């Protein structure tokens, strides 16, 4: 048992060393990724349950690395946050999406909206936000063409400053969504202090909603509460017809998940929406 323990130990240190090396390597390469045009934005539709129409999509970044292949954002976003690169990367995503949303407003639907994920770290350099607000103010037809998704973590250290920043977004005609709702340590107290437009219920509550579980009454209660507060609800990670039917029966507003579509490259997303409109 002792020997096994020692082998396991050396196995884990090797594994940890490998992970650490890969992280260092990726951090270095992340610095050039923007310049080398290695990032791409995929889009996943949000389907309006009442109308069946798609006028919203979430932007999800992808890193196509020359030798490592596709690197997941779950892997490289934390590195970008660590290395202070999230500001430039996040700003690139935001500005690309502004451009794309306006195009889709003329090509797909006049109310089209793209949701952009904001890292909590981005709230430390709000000078970028001001640049975005200026861009939005200088273009036409931008009202609600973008939505920012923030996690409950942003609201945890909810200084008055964060609440004020979020207000600035809404004043700029950008909607606000709480992402991964239900997974944070939040007390819900922030709901009183800040104004948001959407709650996105985390996939972990949706996965077992159709099985015997406490998730169904929880999700039902969340939707009721959100509606009483005037918020719209998005269910994340919907994969089955049964989940969809349940969410429909309890008044969920939008569905996002593989049941309809995975995140798609721009051209494929356009084709998908046009096919839906037939
Ligand atoms: P998220 O914001 O919670 O995004 C939803 C994730 O769930 C996406 O993973 C999406 O592909 C996945 N997903 C959607 N529907 C389903 C489903 O039905 N089943 C399953 N199993 N998964 C589903 P993805 O694209 O790998 O992104 C992971 C995370 O990376 C995102 O989680 C977000 O936190 C972060 N991220 C992605 N793009 C950006 C970005 O531009 N900026 C920042 N700051 N973070 C980003
Ligand atoms: Ca999100
Ligand atoms: Ca989410
Ligand atoms: Ca997440």
XYZ file of C-alpha atoms and ligand atoms in Angstrom:
327
model
C 0.000 0.000 0.000
C 2.931 2.231 0.825
C 4.484 1.596 -2.572
C 1.226 2.258 -4.364
C 0.912 5.468 -2.415
C 4.324 6.587 -3.531
C 3.628 5.694 -7.153
C 0.368 7.539 -7.054
C 2.135 10.510 -5.570
C 4.698 10.632 -8.349
C 1.941 10.062 -10.899
C 0.029 13.053 -9.575
C 3.094 15.295 -9.446
C 3.900 14.413 -13.050
C 0.326 15.141 -13.983
C 0.419 18.429 -12.069
C 3.735 19.331 -13.686
C 2.228 18.660 -17.094
C -0.796 20.833 -16.319
C 1.417 23.618 -14.969
C 3.626 23.520 -18.074
C 0.643 23.598 -20.356
C -0.731 26.610 -18.465
C 2.549 28.524 -18.740
C 2.797 27.664 -22.425
C -0.801 28.699 -23.103
C -0.412 31.972 -21.217
C 2.562 32.874 -23.398
C 0.712 31.966 -26.563
C -2.461 33.756 -25.482
C -0.532 37.011 -25.764
C -0.233 36.568 -29.523
C -3.561 34.924 -30.165
C -5.434 38.177 -30.808
C -2.758 39.445 -33.214
C -2.725 36.083 -34.993
C -6.524 36.041 -35.357
C -6.770 32.728 -33.539
C -9.996 33.623 -31.738
C -13.382 32.985 -33.229
C -16.841 33.682 -31.884
C -19.491 30.972 -31.988
C -23.169 31.714 -31.485
C -25.827 29.663 -29.719
C -29.491 30.513 -30.259
C -31.936 31.371 -27.472
C -35.392 30.247 -28.507
C -38.435 32.214 -27.342
C -40.745 29.508 -25.972
C -43.946 31.421 -26.630
C -43.261 32.446 -30.224
C -40.676 29.858 -31.277
C -38.735 32.717 -32.826
C -35.001 33.266 -32.459
C -33.978 36.880 -31.948
C -31.203 36.226 -29.445
C -27.872 34.440 -29.370
C -25.074 34.021 -26.853
C -21.541 34.726 -28.063
C -19.059 32.042 -26.968
C -15.396 32.514 -27.739
C -13.228 29.791 -29.262
C -9.449 29.579 -29.504
C -8.176 27.733 -32.527
C -4.551 27.059 -31.642
C -2.131 26.048 -34.414
C -0.823 22.918 -32.662
C -3.120 22.403 -29.648
C -6.295 22.547 -31.729
C -9.481 23.977 -30.215
C -8.871 25.113 -26.637
C -11.985 25.417 -24.451
C -12.815 28.841 -22.990
C -13.291 27.066 -19.658
C -9.544 26.413 -19.890
C -8.152 29.635 -21.347
C -10.446 32.356 -19.944
C -9.098 31.789 -16.394
C -5.567 32.059 -17.837
C -6.461 35.256 -19.662
C -7.868 36.637 -16.401
C -4.693 35.660 -14.580
C -2.391 37.181 -17.187
C -4.405 40.402 -17.430
C -5.267 39.643 -21.061
C -9.008 39.365 -20.469
C -9.484 43.110 -20.977
C -8.185 43.120 -24.554
C -9.822 39.794 -25.422
C -13.130 40.776 -23.831
C -13.120 44.098 -25.594
C -12.485 42.395 -28.933
C -15.472 40.098 -28.321
C -17.720 42.989 -27.334
C -16.878 45.126 -30.361
C -17.165 42.190 -32.787
C -20.579 41.386 -31.326
C -21.775 44.977 -31.612
C -20.922 44.884 -35.300
C -22.519 41.445 -35.756
C -25.716 42.347 -33.885
C -26.281 45.367 -36.114
C -25.753 43.236 -39.224
C -28.205 40.629 -37.983
C -30.722 43.369 -37.170
C -30.876 44.088 -40.887
C -30.423 40.498 -42.088
C -32.283 38.281 -39.611
C -34.596 40.182 -37.282
C -35.007 43.903 -36.441
C -34.772 43.212 -32.677
C -31.783 40.899 -32.832
C -29.664 40.801 -29.672
C -26.342 39.160 -28.833
C -25.338 38.289 -25.272
C -21.700 38.774 -24.342
C -20.066 37.168 -21.300
C -18.233 39.561 -18.984
C -15.579 38.292 -16.604
C -15.656 39.719 -13.048
C -12.038 40.771 -13.661
C -13.183 43.128 -16.408
C -14.905 45.257 -13.757
C -11.428 46.257 -12.554
C -10.690 48.235 -15.736
C -13.862 50.054 -16.566
C -12.121 52.407 -19.022
C -12.882 49.768 -21.665
C -16.598 50.028 -20.853
C -16.526 53.761 -21.578
C -15.053 53.064 -25.017
C -17.890 50.629 -25.728
C -20.537 53.111 -24.613
C -19.069 55.703 -26.970
C -19.113 53.238 -29.864
C -22.731 52.364 -29.147
C -23.741 55.996 -28.855
C -22.152 56.804 -32.210
C -24.028 54.075 -34.132
C -27.695 53.865 -35.076
C -30.240 51.239 -34.027
C -28.188 49.952 -31.110
C -30.854 49.961 -28.379
C -30.816 46.522 -26.679
C -28.730 45.048 -29.492
C -26.411 43.694 -26.805
C -26.828 42.087 -23.405
C -24.009 41.457 -20.935
C -23.944 38.258 -18.897
C -22.406 38.538 -15.456
C -22.133 35.933 -12.730
C -23.306 36.294 -9.178
C -19.636 36.630 -8.226
C -19.610 40.124 -9.714
C -22.454 41.059 -7.393
C -20.913 39.471 -4.323
C -18.337 42.166 -3.820
C -21.212 44.368 -4.805
C -19.852 47.633 -3.841
C -22.018 50.529 -4.807
C -19.510 50.879 -7.651
C -20.540 47.647 -9.349
C -24.197 48.526 -9.092
C -23.366 51.892 -10.626
C -21.441 50.259 -13.485
C -24.386 48.019 -14.270
C -26.647 51.030 -14.300
C -24.294 52.612 -16.851
C -24.762 49.574 -19.091
C -28.503 49.874 -18.938
C -28.327 53.609 -19.592
C -26.205 52.813 -22.659
C -29.048 50.597 -23.941
C -27.382 47.316 -23.002
C -29.398 44.708 -21.122
C -27.991 42.734 -18.193
C -28.354 39.029 -17.435
C -27.343 37.075 -14.342
C -25.508 34.012 -15.655
C -25.302 30.579 -13.984
C -28.085 31.652 -11.641
C -28.309 29.529 -8.509
C -24.670 28.417 -8.400
C -23.234 31.381 -6.498
C -23.260 31.974 -2.776
C -25.610 34.825 -3.231
C -28.298 35.755 -0.789
C -30.520 37.247 -3.478
C -30.162 40.533 -1.607
C -28.469 42.008 -4.650
C -31.668 41.651 -6.645
C -33.010 44.561 -4.617
C -29.997 46.749 -5.283
C -29.347 46.272 -8.952
C -31.579 46.183 -11.950
C -31.197 43.243 -14.276
C -33.278 42.000 -17.188
C -32.700 38.243 -17.315
C -31.951 35.337 -15.023
C -30.188 32.450 -16.716
C -30.844 29.303 -14.686
C -27.709 27.194 -14.563
C -27.619 23.897 -16.435
C -27.069 21.985 -13.184
C -30.702 22.722 -12.234
C -32.029 21.761 -15.662
C -30.250 18.438 -16.216
C -32.423 16.419 -13.807
C -35.547 18.511 -13.981
C -37.528 15.750 -15.653
C -36.318 13.066 -13.239
C -37.522 12.718 -9.661
C -35.666 15.568 -8.050
C -36.023 18.738 -6.079
C -34.833 20.629 -9.126
C -38.277 20.925 -10.642
C -39.920 22.790 -7.721
C -36.773 24.900 -7.385
C -36.842 25.966 -11.011
C -40.580 26.588 -10.829
C -40.046 28.841 -7.794
C -37.195 30.709 -9.468
C -39.347 31.406 -12.521
C -42.246 32.629 -10.368
C -39.965 34.888 -8.368
C -38.256 36.262 -11.468
C -41.577 37.055 -13.131
C -42.853 38.842 -10.011
C -39.714 40.969 -10.155
C -40.273 41.676 -13.841
C -37.356 39.560 -15.075
C -37.280 37.142 -18.000
C -35.906 33.662 -17.495
C -33.547 31.682 -19.714
C -33.030 27.959 -19.087
C -29.488 26.880 -19.935
C -28.375 23.463 -21.116
C -31.714 22.109 -22.298
C -31.011 18.847 -24.095
C -34.269 16.881 -24.162
C -37.875 17.199 -25.240
C -38.983 16.282 -21.688
C -36.998 19.145 -20.158
C -38.408 21.515 -22.762
C -42.013 20.447 -22.071
C -41.620 20.938 -18.321
C -40.014 24.352 -18.730
C -42.804 25.336 -21.084
C -45.449 24.270 -18.563
C -43.948 26.475 -15.844
C -43.646 29.546 -18.023
C -39.943 29.713 -18.837
C -39.317 32.475 -21.382
C -36.240 31.342 -23.324
C -34.533 28.038 -23.959
C -30.858 27.595 -24.735
C -29.234 24.218 -25.241
C -28.171 21.373 -27.459
C -31.826 20.371 -27.898
C -32.040 23.221 -30.411
C -28.434 23.859 -31.362
C -24.857 23.806 -30.165
C -22.817 27.002 -30.427
C -22.233 27.476 -34.165
C -19.778 29.435 -36.321
C -21.275 32.659 -37.734
C -22.245 31.336 -41.179
C -23.772 28.142 -39.788
C -25.710 30.127 -37.203
C -27.159 32.367 -39.920
C -28.159 29.332 -41.997
C -29.760 27.760 -38.926
C -31.849 30.841 -38.113
C -32.937 31.271 -41.736
C -34.003 27.606 -41.866
C -36.057 28.134 -38.663
C -37.783 31.111 -40.254
C -39.033 29.020 -43.197
P -21.398 29.921 -19.927
O -21.425 31.393 -20.098
O -22.200 29.348 -18.820
O -21.820 29.321 -21.349
C -22.618 28.192 -21.515
C -21.774 26.956 -21.777
O -22.621 25.816 -21.819
C -21.063 27.001 -23.135
O -19.805 26.322 -23.004
C -22.016 26.196 -24.014
O -21.389 25.635 -25.152
C -22.474 25.138 -23.049
N -23.793 24.596 -23.403
C -24.821 25.201 -24.006
N -25.879 24.383 -24.147
C -25.519 23.203 -23.601
C -26.189 21.928 -23.434
O -27.341 21.733 -23.816
N -25.476 20.943 -22.802
C -24.194 21.127 -22.381
N -23.577 20.082 -21.810
N -23.535 22.306 -22.522
C -24.192 23.316 -23.119
P -18.477 26.929 -23.641
O -18.777 27.546 -24.958
O -17.433 25.853 -23.578
O -18.092 28.099 -22.647
C -17.701 27.818 -21.319
C -17.615 29.059 -20.488
O -16.553 29.911 -20.937
C -18.856 29.941 -20.551
O -19.868 29.415 -19.719
C -18.300 31.263 -20.062
O -18.222 31.278 -18.657
C -16.896 31.236 -20.635
N -16.861 32.055 -21.868
C -17.145 31.723 -23.142
N -16.986 32.776 -23.980
C -16.592 33.816 -23.201
C -16.249 35.188 -23.472
O -16.324 35.706 -24.611
N -15.866 35.949 -22.384
C -15.803 35.440 -21.118
N -15.410 36.252 -20.115
N -16.124 34.168 -20.849
C -16.515 33.364 -21.863
Ca -23.014 32.869 -20.330
Ca -24.203 30.039 -18.047
Ca -20.574 29.054 -16.579
